[in-house]
Amino acid sequence: MPSSNSSRTRPPAKVRTSLLRVAEGRARAHSDDLVTEEPLEIRLLAGEQRQTVAVTLRTPGQDFELAAGFLYAEGVIRSRDEIRRIAYCTDPGEAQQYNIVNVELRGEGIPDLERLERHFYTTSACGVCGKAGLEQLELRGQRPLEDASRVRAEVLPRLPEKLRQAQGLFERTGGLHAAALFDLGGNLLAVREDVGRHNALDKLIGWALLEGHLPLRERLVLVSGRASYELCQKALAAGAPVLAAISAPSSLAVELARQFNLTLVGFLRESFNVYSAPERILLP
């Protein structure tokens, strides 16, 4: 299904830069790696129609997964079977081929995007802006999770270190968020990194979609930053029963998790807080 083009050089995930390092009152020339941040335009193609549905600032890499995961998490598509082909743009004269992803759908027309609760303009900082209320998820058909999975409490504190060890690009740049998928025994199944925390989760969901692993039953998603409304919404769309975050959740994230029976864990370190659906956490 996905395809790629090689007519241009792909943007790297990191770049080398020069700097002046100041320490103990002395300055010296130095160089360091910076994580790349470039725009990615996601276009839908169906029949003779084409439409841009998102422009996001992302770290190059796994762009097809990012596009697929975004479209799935936002309800534009409901299965990988709706995707005919994913490719970088090769339009004549297009200067940013590797910053434009075309998602060709099997249908004759582009889905009605007016019914969705967001206008698809995203940045790495704030995710998708202009969200409506929680009732919009119900209008899209989201129902409370019925997954009866259980995870032992002692498994959770071990996950942040496993995530950190798997973050190769973060180790070199220090400027990335990550989203990881674990089984209920704490085994790492997949991890994706990006300058934007929403993009990292979209890449993870896109991987699961394209590999046929959705819904994420009996799985646990861990994100490196805080748990926002958007991240909870994406976890729900993917069917993950547990979302854990190393930092704090927002008030709307907690409200969303409680309404849709998502187990939400925050401040995951040696200890952690459970904000919703605590029955999925097996205490010693």
Short mmCIF file of C-alpha atoms in Angstrom, two decimals:
data_model
loop_
_atom_site.label_atom_id
_atom_site.label_comp_id
_atom_site.label_asym_id
_atom_site.label_seq_id
_atom_site.Cartn_x
_atom_site.Cartn_y
_atom_site.Cartn_z
CA MET A 1 0.00 0.00 0.00
CA PRO A 2 2.49 2.75 1.01
CA SER A 3 5.06 3.77 -1.55
CA SER A 4 7.98 6.17 -1.70
CA ASN A 5 9.79 8.39 -4.16
CA SER A 6 13.50 9.00 -4.47
CA SER A 7 13.75 12.04 -6.77
CA ARG A 8 14.76 14.32 -3.93
CA THR A 9 16.76 14.04 -0.74
CA ARG A 10 14.62 13.41 2.31
CA PRO A 11 15.04 15.88 5.17
CA PRO A 12 17.11 14.40 8.03
CA ALA A 13 15.70 13.80 11.50
CA LYS A 14 18.56 15.79 13.04
CA VAL A 15 21.01 18.47 11.93
CA ARG A 16 24.42 19.57 13.20
CA THR A 17 24.83 23.16 14.38
CA SER A 18 27.63 25.30 15.79
CA LEU A 19 27.25 27.06 19.11
CA LEU A 20 29.09 28.80 21.91
CA ARG A 21 29.19 26.81 25.16
CA VAL A 22 29.63 28.80 28.36
CA ALA A 23 30.66 26.97 31.53
CA GLU A 24 32.45 28.09 34.67
CA GLY A 25 32.91 31.57 33.29
CA ARG A 26 34.60 30.40 30.08
CA ALA A 27 33.28 30.18 26.53
CA ARG A 28 34.39 27.88 23.75
CA ALA A 29 33.20 26.89 20.32
CA HIS A 30 31.16 23.70 20.22
CA SER A 31 28.77 21.77 17.98
CA ASP A 32 25.66 19.82 18.77
CA ASP A 33 22.80 17.90 17.16
CA LEU A 34 19.39 19.55 16.87
CA VAL A 35 16.16 17.73 16.18
CA THR A 36 14.73 18.72 12.80
CA GLU A 37 11.39 20.52 12.72
CA GLU A 38 9.79 20.90 9.29
CA PRO A 39 6.22 21.26 8.03
CA LEU A 40 4.33 18.27 6.69
CA GLU A 41 1.23 18.77 4.57
CA ILE A 42 -1.23 15.88 4.50
CA ARG A 43 -3.39 15.77 1.38
CA LEU A 44 -6.35 13.54 0.61
CA LEU A 45 -6.88 12.30 -2.96
CA ALA A 46 -10.02 10.54 -4.17
CA GLY A 47 -10.99 10.31 -7.81
CA GLU A 48 -10.41 13.77 -9.29
CA GLN A 49 -10.62 15.47 -5.90
CA ARG A 50 -7.75 16.56 -3.69
CA GLN A 51 -7.79 18.48 -0.43
CA THR A 52 -5.28 19.47 2.21
CA VAL A 53 -6.53 18.32 5.62
CA ALA A 54 -3.56 19.12 7.86
CA VAL A 55 -0.29 20.99 8.05
CA THR A 56 1.81 19.97 11.03
CA LEU A 57 5.33 20.73 12.19
CA ARG A 58 7.03 17.39 12.66
CA THR A 59 10.34 15.56 12.83
CA PRO A 60 10.90 13.89 9.44
CA GLY A 61 10.62 10.12 9.54
CA GLN A 62 7.65 7.72 9.53
CA ASP A 63 5.70 10.38 7.59
CA PHE A 64 3.33 7.82 6.09
CA GLU A 65 2.54 6.49 9.56
CA LEU A 66 1.97 10.05 10.77
CA ALA A 67 -0.48 10.75 7.96
CA ALA A 68 -2.35 7.47 8.39
CA GLY A 69 -2.46 7.76 12.18
CA PHE A 70 -3.71 11.34 12.06
CA LEU A 71 -6.50 10.51 9.62
CA TYR A 72 -7.57 7.49 11.68
CA ALA A 73 -7.40 9.21 15.07
CA GLU A 74 -9.45 12.13 13.77
CA GLY A 75 -12.12 9.90 12.26
CA VAL A 76 -11.44 10.75 8.62
CA ILE A 77 -10.86 7.06 7.85
CA ARG A 78 -12.04 4.03 9.79
CA SER A 79 -9.75 1.29 8.48
CA ARG A 80 -6.59 0.78 6.46
CA ASP A 81 -8.74 -0.73 3.70
CA GLU A 82 -9.93 2.78 2.84
CA ILE A 83 -6.36 3.72 1.84
CA ARG A 84 -5.32 2.84 -1.70
CA ARG A 85 -1.85 4.36 -1.59
CA ILE A 86 0.36 6.68 0.45
CA ALA A 87 3.18 8.51 -1.32
CA TYR A 88 5.22 11.69 -1.23
CA CYS A 89 4.08 14.38 -3.64
CA THR A 90 5.66 14.23 -7.09
CA ASP A 91 3.75 17.04 -8.77
CA PRO A 92 5.88 18.87 -11.37
CA GLY A 93 7.40 22.00 -9.92
CA GLU A 94 6.55 21.08 -6.33
CA ALA A 95 9.49 22.33 -4.27
CA GLN A 96 8.74 20.43 -1.04
CA GLN A 97 8.14 16.88 -2.24
CA TYR A 98 9.23 15.22 0.97
CA ASN A 99 7.19 17.63 3.06
CA ILE A 100 3.91 16.70 1.34
CA VAL A 101 2.22 13.33 1.75
CA ASN A 102 -0.62 12.28 -0.54
CA VAL A 103 -3.08 9.77 0.89
CA GLU A 104 -5.13 8.28 -1.93
CA LEU A 105 -8.46 6.81 -0.85
CA ARG A 106 -10.29 3.96 -2.54
CA GLY A 107 -13.60 5.82 -2.74
CA GLU A 108 -14.66 8.20 -5.47
CA GLY A 109 -14.93 11.19 -3.17
CA ILE A 110 -13.27 12.79 -0.18
CA PRO A 111 -15.16 12.28 3.10
CA ASP A 112 -17.23 15.14 4.44
CA LEU A 113 -14.78 17.00 6.65
CA GLU A 114 -17.31 19.61 7.77
CA ARG A 115 -18.78 17.18 10.29
CA LEU A 116 -15.50 16.91 12.15
CA GLU A 117 -15.01 19.02 15.25
CA ARG A 118 -11.67 20.55 14.27
CA HIS A 119 -10.20 22.58 11.48
CA PHE A 120 -7.08 20.59 10.64
CA TYR A 121 -4.24 23.00 11.24
CA THR A 122 -1.70 21.64 13.70
CA THR A 123 1.61 22.65 15.17
CA SER A 124 4.15 20.69 17.16
CA ALA A 125 3.37 22.85 20.19
CA CYS A 126 -0.39 22.71 20.53
CA GLY A 127 -1.63 19.87 18.39
CA VAL A 128 -4.96 20.35 16.64
CA CYS A 129 -6.56 23.62 17.65
CA GLY A 130 -10.20 24.60 17.92
CA LYS A 131 -11.56 21.46 19.60
CA ALA A 132 -15.22 21.28 20.38
CA GLY A 133 -16.82 19.59 23.38
CA LEU A 134 -16.75 15.99 24.48
CA GLU A 135 -20.09 15.37 22.82
CA GLN A 136 -18.36 15.52 19.44
CA LEU A 137 -16.65 12.20 20.18
CA GLU A 138 -20.05 10.61 20.75
CA LEU A 139 -21.27 12.06 17.46
CA ARG A 140 -18.33 10.33 15.77
CA GLY A 141 -19.43 7.02 17.28
CA GLN A 142 -16.93 6.79 20.12
CA ARG A 143 -18.28 4.63 22.94
CA PRO A 144 -16.88 3.88 26.42
CA LEU A 145 -14.16 1.25 26.29
CA GLU A 146 -15.27 -2.21 27.35
CA ASP A 147 -11.78 -3.69 27.40
CA ALA A 148 -11.41 -5.71 30.61
CA SER A 149 -7.61 -5.77 30.51
CA ARG A 150 -5.65 -5.75 33.76
CA VAL A 151 -2.07 -4.64 34.34
CA ARG A 152 -0.11 -5.28 37.51
CA ALA A 153 0.77 -2.11 39.39
CA GLU A 154 4.43 -3.11 39.72
CA VAL A 155 4.79 -3.23 35.92
CA LEU A 156 4.10 0.47 35.40
CA PRO A 157 7.12 2.11 37.14
CA ARG A 158 9.48 0.09 34.94
CA LEU A 159 8.09 1.49 31.70
CA PRO A 160 9.63 5.02 31.63
CA GLU A 161 13.18 3.63 31.70
CA LYS A 162 12.35 1.17 28.91
CA LEU A 163 11.00 4.07 26.88
CA ARG A 164 14.06 6.19 27.53
CA GLN A 165 16.40 3.42 26.46
CA ALA A 166 14.49 3.06 23.19
CA GLN A 167 14.66 6.78 22.37
CA GLY A 168 17.73 6.82 20.18
CA LEU A 169 17.11 10.23 18.63
CA PHE A 170 16.29 11.82 21.99
CA GLU A 171 19.60 10.56 23.33
CA ARG A 172 21.41 12.53 20.62
CA THR A 173 19.29 15.69 20.60
CA GLY A 174 17.34 15.93 23.86
CA GLY A 175 14.47 17.60 22.02
CA LEU A 176 11.87 14.94 21.32
CA HIS A 177 8.66 13.53 22.66
CA ALA A 178 7.87 9.83 22.39
CA ALA A 179 4.90 7.47 22.39
CA ALA A 180 5.38 3.78 23.10
CA LEU A 181 3.21 0.70 22.96
CA PHE A 182 3.60 -2.03 25.58
CA ASP A 183 1.81 -5.28 26.26
CA LEU A 184 0.31 -5.81 29.70
CA GLY A 185 3.46 -7.58 30.86
CA GLY A 186 5.54 -4.46 30.21
CA ASN A 187 7.21 -5.64 27.00
CA LEU A 188 7.96 -2.84 24.54
CA LEU A 189 6.28 -3.44 21.17
CA ALA A 190 6.89 -0.17 19.32
CA VAL A 191 8.07 3.39 19.92
CA ARG A 192 7.88 6.55 17.83
CA GLU A 193 9.58 9.92 18.40
CA ASP A 194 8.72 13.40 17.19
CA VAL A 195 9.20 17.04 18.12
CA GLY A 196 5.43 17.12 18.70
CA ARG A 197 3.87 14.82 21.26
CA HIS A 198 0.67 14.52 19.20
CA ASN A 199 2.69 13.59 16.14
CA ALA A 200 4.55 10.89 18.07
CA LEU A 201 1.26 9.24 19.02
CA ASP A 202 -0.12 9.63 15.50
CA LYS A 203 2.98 7.86 14.16
CA LEU A 204 2.45 5.03 16.65
CA ILE A 205 -1.23 4.71 15.75
CA GLY A 206 -0.38 4.90 12.06
CA TRP A 207 2.12 2.06 12.47
CA ALA A 208 -0.52 -0.03 14.22
CA LEU A 209 -3.10 0.78 11.54
CA LEU A 210 -0.86 -0.08 8.58
CA GLU A 211 0.38 -3.27 10.28
CA GLY A 212 -3.14 -4.44 11.12
CA HIS A 213 -2.80 -4.16 14.91
CA LEU A 214 -5.84 -1.97 15.63
CA PRO A 215 -7.72 -1.82 17.90
CA LEU A 216 -5.06 -1.85 20.61
CA ARG A 217 -6.82 -4.30 22.91
CA GLU A 218 -4.83 -5.51 25.91
CA ARG A 219 -2.20 -2.89 25.24
CA LEU A 220 -0.82 0.10 27.13
CA VAL A 221 0.29 3.41 25.62
CA LEU A 222 2.96 5.51 27.35
CA VAL A 223 3.68 9.14 26.38
CA SER A 224 6.76 11.02 27.45
CA GLY A 225 5.12 14.33 28.38
CA ARG A 226 1.81 15.35 29.84
CA ALA A 227 -1.55 13.78 29.04
CA SER A 228 -3.69 16.24 27.11
CA TYR A 229 -7.24 15.99 25.82
CA GLU A 230 -5.91 15.31 22.32
CA LEU A 231 -3.72 12.41 23.43
CA CYS A 232 -6.61 10.81 25.33
CA GLN A 233 -8.85 11.22 22.29
CA LYS A 234 -6.27 9.53 20.07
CA ALA A 235 -5.76 6.67 22.54
CA LEU A 236 -9.52 6.14 22.64
CA ALA A 237 -9.75 6.13 18.85
CA ALA A 238 -7.05 3.44 18.75
CA GLY A 239 -8.87 1.36 21.36
CA ALA A 240 -6.07 1.40 23.93
CA PRO A 241 -7.52 0.70 27.39
CA VAL A 242 -4.64 2.32 29.32
CA LEU A 243 -2.86 5.62 28.67
CA ALA A 244 0.06 6.48 30.94
CA ALA A 245 1.99 9.74 31.00
CA ILE A 246 5.24 10.63 32.69
CA SER A 247 3.89 14.10 33.47
CA ALA A 248 0.53 15.52 34.51
CA PRO A 249 -2.86 15.20 32.84
CA SER A 250 -5.06 18.18 32.07
CA SER A 251 -8.52 18.61 33.59
CA LEU A 252 -10.21 17.96 30.25
CA ALA A 253 -8.11 14.84 29.73
CA VAL A 254 -9.35 13.45 33.05
CA GLU A 255 -12.94 14.34 32.20
CA LEU A 256 -12.63 12.64 28.82
CA ALA A 257 -11.01 9.52 30.29
CA ARG A 258 -13.73 9.16 32.93
CA GLN A 259 -16.54 9.63 30.42
CA PHE A 260 -15.17 6.97 28.04
CA ASN A 261 -13.75 4.50 30.58
CA LEU A 262 -10.09 5.01 29.64
CA THR A 263 -7.62 4.19 32.41
CA LEU A 264 -5.49 7.33 32.73
CA VAL A 265 -2.22 7.24 34.67
CA GLY A 266 -0.14 10.33 35.37
CA PHE A 267 3.16 11.25 37.03
CA LEU A 268 4.46 7.79 36.23
CA ARG A 269 7.77 7.34 38.02
CA GLU A 270 8.48 5.16 41.07
CA SER A 271 4.91 5.98 42.09
CA PHE A 272 1.97 7.14 39.98
CA ASN A 273 -1.56 8.53 40.07
CA VAL A 274 -4.60 6.83 38.57
CA TYR A 275 -7.26 9.33 37.51
CA SER A 276 -9.88 7.10 35.92
CA ALA A 277 -10.95 3.46 35.55
CA PRO A 278 -8.62 2.23 38.34
CA GLU A 279 -10.08 -1.29 38.15
CA ARG A 280 -7.63 -2.08 35.35
CA ILE A 281 -4.69 -1.65 37.75
CA LEU A 282 -4.03 -4.78 39.82
CA LEU A 283 -2.65 -3.80 43.21
CA PRO A 284 -0.24 -6.13 45.07
#
